[in-house]
Short mmCIF file of C-alpha atoms and ligand atoms in Angstrom, two decimals:
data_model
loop_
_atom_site.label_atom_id
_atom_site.label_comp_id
_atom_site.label_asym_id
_atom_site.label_seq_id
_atom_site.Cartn_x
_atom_site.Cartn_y
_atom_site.Cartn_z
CA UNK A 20 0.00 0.00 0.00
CA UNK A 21 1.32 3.34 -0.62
CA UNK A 22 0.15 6.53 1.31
CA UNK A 23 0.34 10.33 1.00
CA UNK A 24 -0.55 13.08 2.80
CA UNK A 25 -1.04 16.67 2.39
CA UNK A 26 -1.57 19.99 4.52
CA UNK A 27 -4.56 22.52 5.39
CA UNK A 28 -3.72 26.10 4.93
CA UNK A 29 -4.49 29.54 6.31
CA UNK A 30 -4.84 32.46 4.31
CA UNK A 31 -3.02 35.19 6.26
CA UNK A 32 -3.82 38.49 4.08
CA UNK A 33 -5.72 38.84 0.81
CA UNK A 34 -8.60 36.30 0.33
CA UNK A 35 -11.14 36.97 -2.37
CA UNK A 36 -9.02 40.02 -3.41
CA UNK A 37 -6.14 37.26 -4.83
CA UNK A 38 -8.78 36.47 -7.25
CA UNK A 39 -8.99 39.97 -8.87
CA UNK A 40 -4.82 40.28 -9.17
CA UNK A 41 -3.88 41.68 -5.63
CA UNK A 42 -1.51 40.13 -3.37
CA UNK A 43 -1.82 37.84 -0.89
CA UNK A 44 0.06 35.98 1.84
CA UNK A 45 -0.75 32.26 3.05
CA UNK A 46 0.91 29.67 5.02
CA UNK A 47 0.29 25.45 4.91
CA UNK A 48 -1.10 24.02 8.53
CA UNK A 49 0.93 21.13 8.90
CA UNK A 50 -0.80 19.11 11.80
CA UNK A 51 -4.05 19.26 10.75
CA UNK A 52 -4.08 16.71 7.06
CA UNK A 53 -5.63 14.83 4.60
CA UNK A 54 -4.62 11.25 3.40
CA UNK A 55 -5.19 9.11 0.87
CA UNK A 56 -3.68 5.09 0.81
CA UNK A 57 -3.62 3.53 -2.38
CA UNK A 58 -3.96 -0.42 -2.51
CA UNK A 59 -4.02 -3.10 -5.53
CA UNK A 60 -7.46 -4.12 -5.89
CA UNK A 61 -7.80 -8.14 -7.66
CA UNK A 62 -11.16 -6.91 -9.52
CA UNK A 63 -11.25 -4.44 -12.70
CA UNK A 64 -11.57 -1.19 -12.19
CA UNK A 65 -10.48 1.68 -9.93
CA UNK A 66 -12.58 1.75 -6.64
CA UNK A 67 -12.68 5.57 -4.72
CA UNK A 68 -13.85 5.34 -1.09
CA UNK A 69 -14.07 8.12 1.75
CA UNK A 70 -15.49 6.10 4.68
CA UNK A 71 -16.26 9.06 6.92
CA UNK A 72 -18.11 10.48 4.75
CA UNK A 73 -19.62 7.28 3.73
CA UNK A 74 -18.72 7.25 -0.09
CA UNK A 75 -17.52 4.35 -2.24
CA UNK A 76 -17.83 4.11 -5.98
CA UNK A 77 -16.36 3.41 -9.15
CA UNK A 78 -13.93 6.07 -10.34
CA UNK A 79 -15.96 5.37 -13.93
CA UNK A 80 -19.29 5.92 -12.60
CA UNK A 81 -18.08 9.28 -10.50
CA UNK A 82 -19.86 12.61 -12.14
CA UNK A 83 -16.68 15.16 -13.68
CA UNK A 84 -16.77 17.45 -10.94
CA UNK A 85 -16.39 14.19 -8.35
CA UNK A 86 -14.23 15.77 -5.92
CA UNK A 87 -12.08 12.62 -5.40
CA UNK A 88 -12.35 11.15 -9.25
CA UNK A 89 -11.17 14.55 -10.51
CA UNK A 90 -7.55 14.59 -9.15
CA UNK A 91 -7.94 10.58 -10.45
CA UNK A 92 -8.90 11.62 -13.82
CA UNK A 93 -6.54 14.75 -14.20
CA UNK A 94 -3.69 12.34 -13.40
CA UNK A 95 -4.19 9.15 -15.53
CA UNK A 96 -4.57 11.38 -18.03
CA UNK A 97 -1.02 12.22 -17.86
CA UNK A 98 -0.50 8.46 -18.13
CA UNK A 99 -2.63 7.05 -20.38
CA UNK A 100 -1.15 3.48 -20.57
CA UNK A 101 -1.50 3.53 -16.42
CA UNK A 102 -4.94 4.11 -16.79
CA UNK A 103 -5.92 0.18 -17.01
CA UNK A 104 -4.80 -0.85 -13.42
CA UNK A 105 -7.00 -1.85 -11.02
CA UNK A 106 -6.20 -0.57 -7.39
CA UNK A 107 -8.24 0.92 -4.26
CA UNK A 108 -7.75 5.06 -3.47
CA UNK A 109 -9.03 5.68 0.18
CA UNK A 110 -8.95 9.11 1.83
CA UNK A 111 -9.41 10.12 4.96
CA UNK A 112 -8.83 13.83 6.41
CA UNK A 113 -8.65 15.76 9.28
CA UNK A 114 -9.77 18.38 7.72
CA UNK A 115 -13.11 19.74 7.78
CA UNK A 116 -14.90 20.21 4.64
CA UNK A 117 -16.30 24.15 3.62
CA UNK A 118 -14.33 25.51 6.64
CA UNK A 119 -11.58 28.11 4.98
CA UNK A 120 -8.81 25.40 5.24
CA UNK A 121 -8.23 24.41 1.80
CA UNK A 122 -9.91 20.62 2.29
CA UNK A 123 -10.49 20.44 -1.06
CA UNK A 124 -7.01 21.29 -2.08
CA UNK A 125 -5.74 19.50 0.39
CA UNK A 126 -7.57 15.96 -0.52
CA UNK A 127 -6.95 16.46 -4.23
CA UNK A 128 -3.18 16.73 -3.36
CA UNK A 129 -2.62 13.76 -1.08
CA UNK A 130 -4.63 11.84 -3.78
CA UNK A 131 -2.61 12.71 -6.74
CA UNK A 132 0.48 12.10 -4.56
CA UNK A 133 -0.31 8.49 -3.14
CA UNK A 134 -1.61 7.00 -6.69
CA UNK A 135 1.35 9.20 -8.45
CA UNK A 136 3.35 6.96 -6.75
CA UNK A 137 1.46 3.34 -6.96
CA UNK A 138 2.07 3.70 -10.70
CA UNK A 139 5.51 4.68 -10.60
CA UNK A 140 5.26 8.82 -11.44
CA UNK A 141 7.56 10.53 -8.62
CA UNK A 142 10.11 12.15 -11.05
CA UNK A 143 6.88 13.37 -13.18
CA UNK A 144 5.31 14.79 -9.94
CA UNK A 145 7.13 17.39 -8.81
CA UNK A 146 5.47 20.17 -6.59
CA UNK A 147 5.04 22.23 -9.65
CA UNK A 148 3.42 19.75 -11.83
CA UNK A 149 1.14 18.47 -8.47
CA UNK A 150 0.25 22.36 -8.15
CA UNK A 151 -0.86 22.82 -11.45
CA UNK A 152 -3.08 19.67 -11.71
CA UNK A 153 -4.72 20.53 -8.18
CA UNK A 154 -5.67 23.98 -10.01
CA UNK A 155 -7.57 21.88 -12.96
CA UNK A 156 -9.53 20.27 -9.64
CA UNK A 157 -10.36 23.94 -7.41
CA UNK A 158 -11.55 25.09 -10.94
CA UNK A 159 -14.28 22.68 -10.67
CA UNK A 160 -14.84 23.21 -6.92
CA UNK A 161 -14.27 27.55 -7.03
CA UNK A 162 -14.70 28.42 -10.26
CA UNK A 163 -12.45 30.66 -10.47
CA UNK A 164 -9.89 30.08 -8.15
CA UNK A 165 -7.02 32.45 -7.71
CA UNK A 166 -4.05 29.12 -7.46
CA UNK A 167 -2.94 30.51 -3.80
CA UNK A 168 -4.75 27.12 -1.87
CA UNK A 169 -3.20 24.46 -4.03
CA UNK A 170 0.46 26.44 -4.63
CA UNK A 171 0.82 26.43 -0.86
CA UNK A 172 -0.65 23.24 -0.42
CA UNK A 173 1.13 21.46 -2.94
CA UNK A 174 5.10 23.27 -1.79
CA UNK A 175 3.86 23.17 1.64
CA UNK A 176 5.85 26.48 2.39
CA UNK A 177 4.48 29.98 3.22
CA UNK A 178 4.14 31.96 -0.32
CA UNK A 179 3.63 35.60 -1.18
CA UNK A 180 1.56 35.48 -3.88
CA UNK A 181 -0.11 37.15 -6.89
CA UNK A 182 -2.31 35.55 -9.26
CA UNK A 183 -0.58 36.86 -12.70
CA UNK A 184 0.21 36.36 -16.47
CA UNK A 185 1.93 34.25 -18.11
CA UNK A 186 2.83 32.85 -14.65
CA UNK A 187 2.06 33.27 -11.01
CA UNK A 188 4.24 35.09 -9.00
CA UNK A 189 5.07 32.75 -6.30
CA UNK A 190 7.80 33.91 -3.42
CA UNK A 191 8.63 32.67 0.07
CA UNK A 192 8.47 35.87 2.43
CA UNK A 193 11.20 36.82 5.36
CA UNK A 194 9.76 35.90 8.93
CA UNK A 195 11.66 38.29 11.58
CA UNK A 196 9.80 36.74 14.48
CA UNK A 197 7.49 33.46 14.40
CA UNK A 198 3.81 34.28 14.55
CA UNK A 199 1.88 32.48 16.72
CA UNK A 200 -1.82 32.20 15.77
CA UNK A 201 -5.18 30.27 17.07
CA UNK A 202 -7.17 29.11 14.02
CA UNK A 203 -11.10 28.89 15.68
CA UNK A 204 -13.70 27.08 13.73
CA UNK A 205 -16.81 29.08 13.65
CA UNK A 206 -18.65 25.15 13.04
CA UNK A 207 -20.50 26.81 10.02
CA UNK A 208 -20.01 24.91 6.71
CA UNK A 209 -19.68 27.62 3.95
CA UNK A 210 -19.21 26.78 0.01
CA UNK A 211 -16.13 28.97 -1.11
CA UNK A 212 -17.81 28.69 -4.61
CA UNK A 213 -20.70 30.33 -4.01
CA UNK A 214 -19.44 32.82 -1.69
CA UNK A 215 -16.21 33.55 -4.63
CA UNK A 216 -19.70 33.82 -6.88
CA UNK A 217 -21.74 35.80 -4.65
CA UNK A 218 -18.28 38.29 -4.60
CA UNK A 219 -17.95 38.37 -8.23
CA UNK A 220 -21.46 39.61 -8.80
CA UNK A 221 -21.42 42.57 -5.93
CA UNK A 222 -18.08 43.85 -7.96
CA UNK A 223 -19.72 43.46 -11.58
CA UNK A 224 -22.45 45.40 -10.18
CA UNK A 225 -20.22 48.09 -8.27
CA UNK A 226 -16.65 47.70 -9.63
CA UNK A 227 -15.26 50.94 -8.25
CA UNK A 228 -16.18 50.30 -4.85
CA UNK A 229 -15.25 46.71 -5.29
CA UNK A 230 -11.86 47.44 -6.86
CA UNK A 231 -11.02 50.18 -4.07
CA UNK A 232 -11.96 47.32 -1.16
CA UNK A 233 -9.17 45.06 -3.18
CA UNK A 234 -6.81 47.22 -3.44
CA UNK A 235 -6.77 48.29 -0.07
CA UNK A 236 -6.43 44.07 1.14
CA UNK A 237 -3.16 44.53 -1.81
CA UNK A 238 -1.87 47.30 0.21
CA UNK A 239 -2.67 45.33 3.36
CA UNK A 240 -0.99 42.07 2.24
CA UNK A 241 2.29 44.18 1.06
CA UNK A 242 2.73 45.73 4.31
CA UNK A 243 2.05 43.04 6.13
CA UNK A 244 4.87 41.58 3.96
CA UNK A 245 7.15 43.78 5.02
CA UNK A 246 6.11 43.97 9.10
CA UNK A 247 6.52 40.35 9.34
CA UNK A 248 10.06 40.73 8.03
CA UNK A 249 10.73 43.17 10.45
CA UNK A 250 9.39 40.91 13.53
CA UNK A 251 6.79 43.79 14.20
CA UNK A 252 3.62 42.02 15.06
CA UNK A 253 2.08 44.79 16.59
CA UNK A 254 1.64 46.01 13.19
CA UNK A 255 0.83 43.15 11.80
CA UNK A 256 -1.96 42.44 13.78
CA UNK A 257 -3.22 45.83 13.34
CA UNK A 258 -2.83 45.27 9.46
CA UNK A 259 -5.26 41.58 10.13
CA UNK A 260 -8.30 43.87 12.10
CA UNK A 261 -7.66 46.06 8.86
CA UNK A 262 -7.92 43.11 6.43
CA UNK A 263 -11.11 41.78 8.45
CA UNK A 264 -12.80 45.49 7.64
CA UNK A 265 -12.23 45.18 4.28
CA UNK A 266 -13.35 41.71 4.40
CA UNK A 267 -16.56 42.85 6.12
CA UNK A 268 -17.27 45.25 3.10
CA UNK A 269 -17.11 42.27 0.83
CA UNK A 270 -19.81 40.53 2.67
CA UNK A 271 -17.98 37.54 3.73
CA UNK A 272 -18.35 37.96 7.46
CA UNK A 273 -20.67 36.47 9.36
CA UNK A 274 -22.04 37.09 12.78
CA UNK A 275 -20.15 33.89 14.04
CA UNK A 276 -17.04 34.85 12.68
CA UNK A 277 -17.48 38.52 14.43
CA UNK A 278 -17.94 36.77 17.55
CA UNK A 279 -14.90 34.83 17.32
CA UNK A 280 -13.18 38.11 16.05
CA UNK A 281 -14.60 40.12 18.48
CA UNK A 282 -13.97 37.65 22.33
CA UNK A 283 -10.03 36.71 20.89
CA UNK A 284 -9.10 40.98 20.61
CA UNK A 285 -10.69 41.38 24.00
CA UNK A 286 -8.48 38.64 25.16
CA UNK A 287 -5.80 40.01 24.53
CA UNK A 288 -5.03 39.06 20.89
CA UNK A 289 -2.76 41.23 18.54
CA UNK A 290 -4.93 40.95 15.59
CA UNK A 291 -7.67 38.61 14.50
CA UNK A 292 -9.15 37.94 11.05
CA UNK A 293 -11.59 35.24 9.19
CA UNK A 294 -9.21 32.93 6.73
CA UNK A 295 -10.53 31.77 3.39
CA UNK A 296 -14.03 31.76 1.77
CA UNK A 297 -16.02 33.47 4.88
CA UNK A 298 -19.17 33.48 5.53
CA UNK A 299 -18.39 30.62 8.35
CA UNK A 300 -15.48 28.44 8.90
CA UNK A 301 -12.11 29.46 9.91
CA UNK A 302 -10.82 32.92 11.91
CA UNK A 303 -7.47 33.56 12.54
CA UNK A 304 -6.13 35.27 15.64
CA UNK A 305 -2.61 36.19 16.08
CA UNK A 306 -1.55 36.34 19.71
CA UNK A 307 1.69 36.19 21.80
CA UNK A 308 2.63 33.30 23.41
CA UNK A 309 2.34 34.27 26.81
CA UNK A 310 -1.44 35.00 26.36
CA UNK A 311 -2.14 31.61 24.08
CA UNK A 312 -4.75 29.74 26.78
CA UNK A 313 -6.14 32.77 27.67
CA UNK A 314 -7.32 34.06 24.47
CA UNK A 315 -8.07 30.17 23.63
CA UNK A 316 -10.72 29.93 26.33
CA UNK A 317 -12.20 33.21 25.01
CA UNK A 318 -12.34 31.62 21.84
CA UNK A 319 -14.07 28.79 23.46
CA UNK A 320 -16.31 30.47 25.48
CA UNK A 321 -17.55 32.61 21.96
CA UNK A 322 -18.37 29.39 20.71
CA UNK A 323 -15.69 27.69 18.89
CA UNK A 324 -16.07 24.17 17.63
CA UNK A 325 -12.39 23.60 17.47
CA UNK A 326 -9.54 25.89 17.98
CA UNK A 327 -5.71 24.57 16.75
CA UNK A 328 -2.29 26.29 17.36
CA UNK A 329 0.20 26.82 14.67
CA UNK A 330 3.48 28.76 14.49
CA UNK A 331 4.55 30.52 11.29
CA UNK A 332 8.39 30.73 11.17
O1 PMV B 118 -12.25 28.80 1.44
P1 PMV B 118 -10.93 28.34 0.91
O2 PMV B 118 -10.06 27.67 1.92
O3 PMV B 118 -11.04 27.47 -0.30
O4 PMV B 118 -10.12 29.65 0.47
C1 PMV B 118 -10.55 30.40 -0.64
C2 PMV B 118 -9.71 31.62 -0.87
C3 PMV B 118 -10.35 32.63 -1.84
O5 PMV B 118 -9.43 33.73 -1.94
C4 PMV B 118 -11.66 33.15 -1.29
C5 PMV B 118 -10.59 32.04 -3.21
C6 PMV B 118 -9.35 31.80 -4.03
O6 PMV B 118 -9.45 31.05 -5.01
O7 PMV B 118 -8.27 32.37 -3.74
#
């Protein structure tokens, strides 16, 4: 049996704006994963299976947009004389589904990974080629997906990033001290394809406003850039309740994430801001480590389903 695994992420400045061009800065969450074990199978046929979410089906019966046939498909057909073998793909995750931590990314990547190496693709697969073919699979989950989830997802390494022509501009970023954050799980399931959608029609209907709110998370994401180089989280934090603003404009807020928001600054925390599609799942609040269980228990007390520690740098 072979198996593979793959990270969550966080999206530390920029969401939604990295669709429209603008910066934005993101970093992979290594102990939270998903997994995928690929086994030889004695029938015909390539069998997909996600037993927690009580799936199992033929890859050639799954619909195109089949979340775990997709990565399947997008990968035989890079090796078309592989695509005869019969074997078992079973994935697993720790990550929950429509929560703003790249699941979807995440899954696609550990799948490609594990059956890119049952039939004997390593030196094909490199982190480049895995990126792009987990791009194909958000297209079909987002739409239009901006290429930050599966780029850090598939490096697993914080990226400054701009979604750009002919290529994506795709840098690691200086870390003068490590960030500590609490990632709180509002427990609200939220589809980043409708919410990318719902986005996308506010700034066809209103582009100037629209275009001013991105540009201001841009000139958010490049500061931030430059304050985490210089160690000053004071500012950074002050740049993530500035990012959450903007955010708020957008629409993608909710009342659960403002809660969440709201009980980890009066704790204490230096800055605190939803990650990823909004409109539920995932908030982000950056703290020092002195004041990590206090602002934690806040966080619990507001209602958090789950709240995980992770250190950037
Ligand atoms: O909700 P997630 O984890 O898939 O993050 C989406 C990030 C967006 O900026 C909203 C969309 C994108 O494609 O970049």
């Amino acid at each position: 049996m072979v198996t593979a695994t793959a990270p969550g992420k966080i999206i530390l400045f920029g969401e939604h704006a990295v669709v429209y061009g603008q910066p934005a800065i993101a970093a992979p969450v290594s102990q939270v994963r998903a997994r995928a074990d690929v086994a030889p199978y004695d029938g015909k046929g390539i069998l997909l299976r996600a037993p927690d979410l009580g799936v199992e089906g033929w890859l050639d019966d799954a619909p195109p947009d089949d979340p775990l046939a997709a990565p399947l498909r997008y990968l035989l057909a890079m090796a078309p004389g592989k695509a005869d073998r019969s074997f078992v793909v079973t994935v697993t995750s720790e990550l929950p589904i429509a929560s703003g931590l790249g699941s979807g990314a995440a899954i696609a990547t550990a799948v490609i990974r594990a059956a890119g190496q049952y039939l004997g693709l390593e030196a094909e697969l490199t982190p480049e080629v895995i990126s792009a073919l987990v791009y194909e699979v958000e297209k079909l989950h987002h739409g239009t997906p901006s290429g930050i989830d599966n780029t850090v997802i598939a490096f697993e390494q914080p990226v400054y990033f701009r979604r750009q022509t002919p290529e994506n501009l795709i840098e690691p970023f200086a870390i003068g001290r490590p960030l500590t954050l609490l990632i709180a799980d509002t427990g609200v399931r939220s589809n980043t394809r409708d919410v990318v959608g719902d986005v996308r029609r506010q700034w066809q209907a209103d582009p100037q406003t629209f275009n001013a709110i991105f540009e201001a998370c841009g000139i958010l994401a490049d500061r931030a850039r430059v304050a985490i180089a210089d160690g000053d989280l004071a500012l950074v934090g002050q740049l993530m309740n500035a990012n959450q603003r903007e955010l708020e404009r957008m629409t993608v807020s909710s009342p659960e994430l403002e809660r969440l928001v709201g009980a980890a600054l009066q704790a204490g925390a230096t800055g605190a801001k939803l990650s990823g599609g909004g409109r539920g799942g995932n908030m982000l609040a950056l703290v020092e480590p002195g004041i990590v269980a206090q602002v934690q228990r806040a966080l619990d007390r507001a209602g958090a389903v789950r709240v995980l520690r992770t250190t950037i740098g």
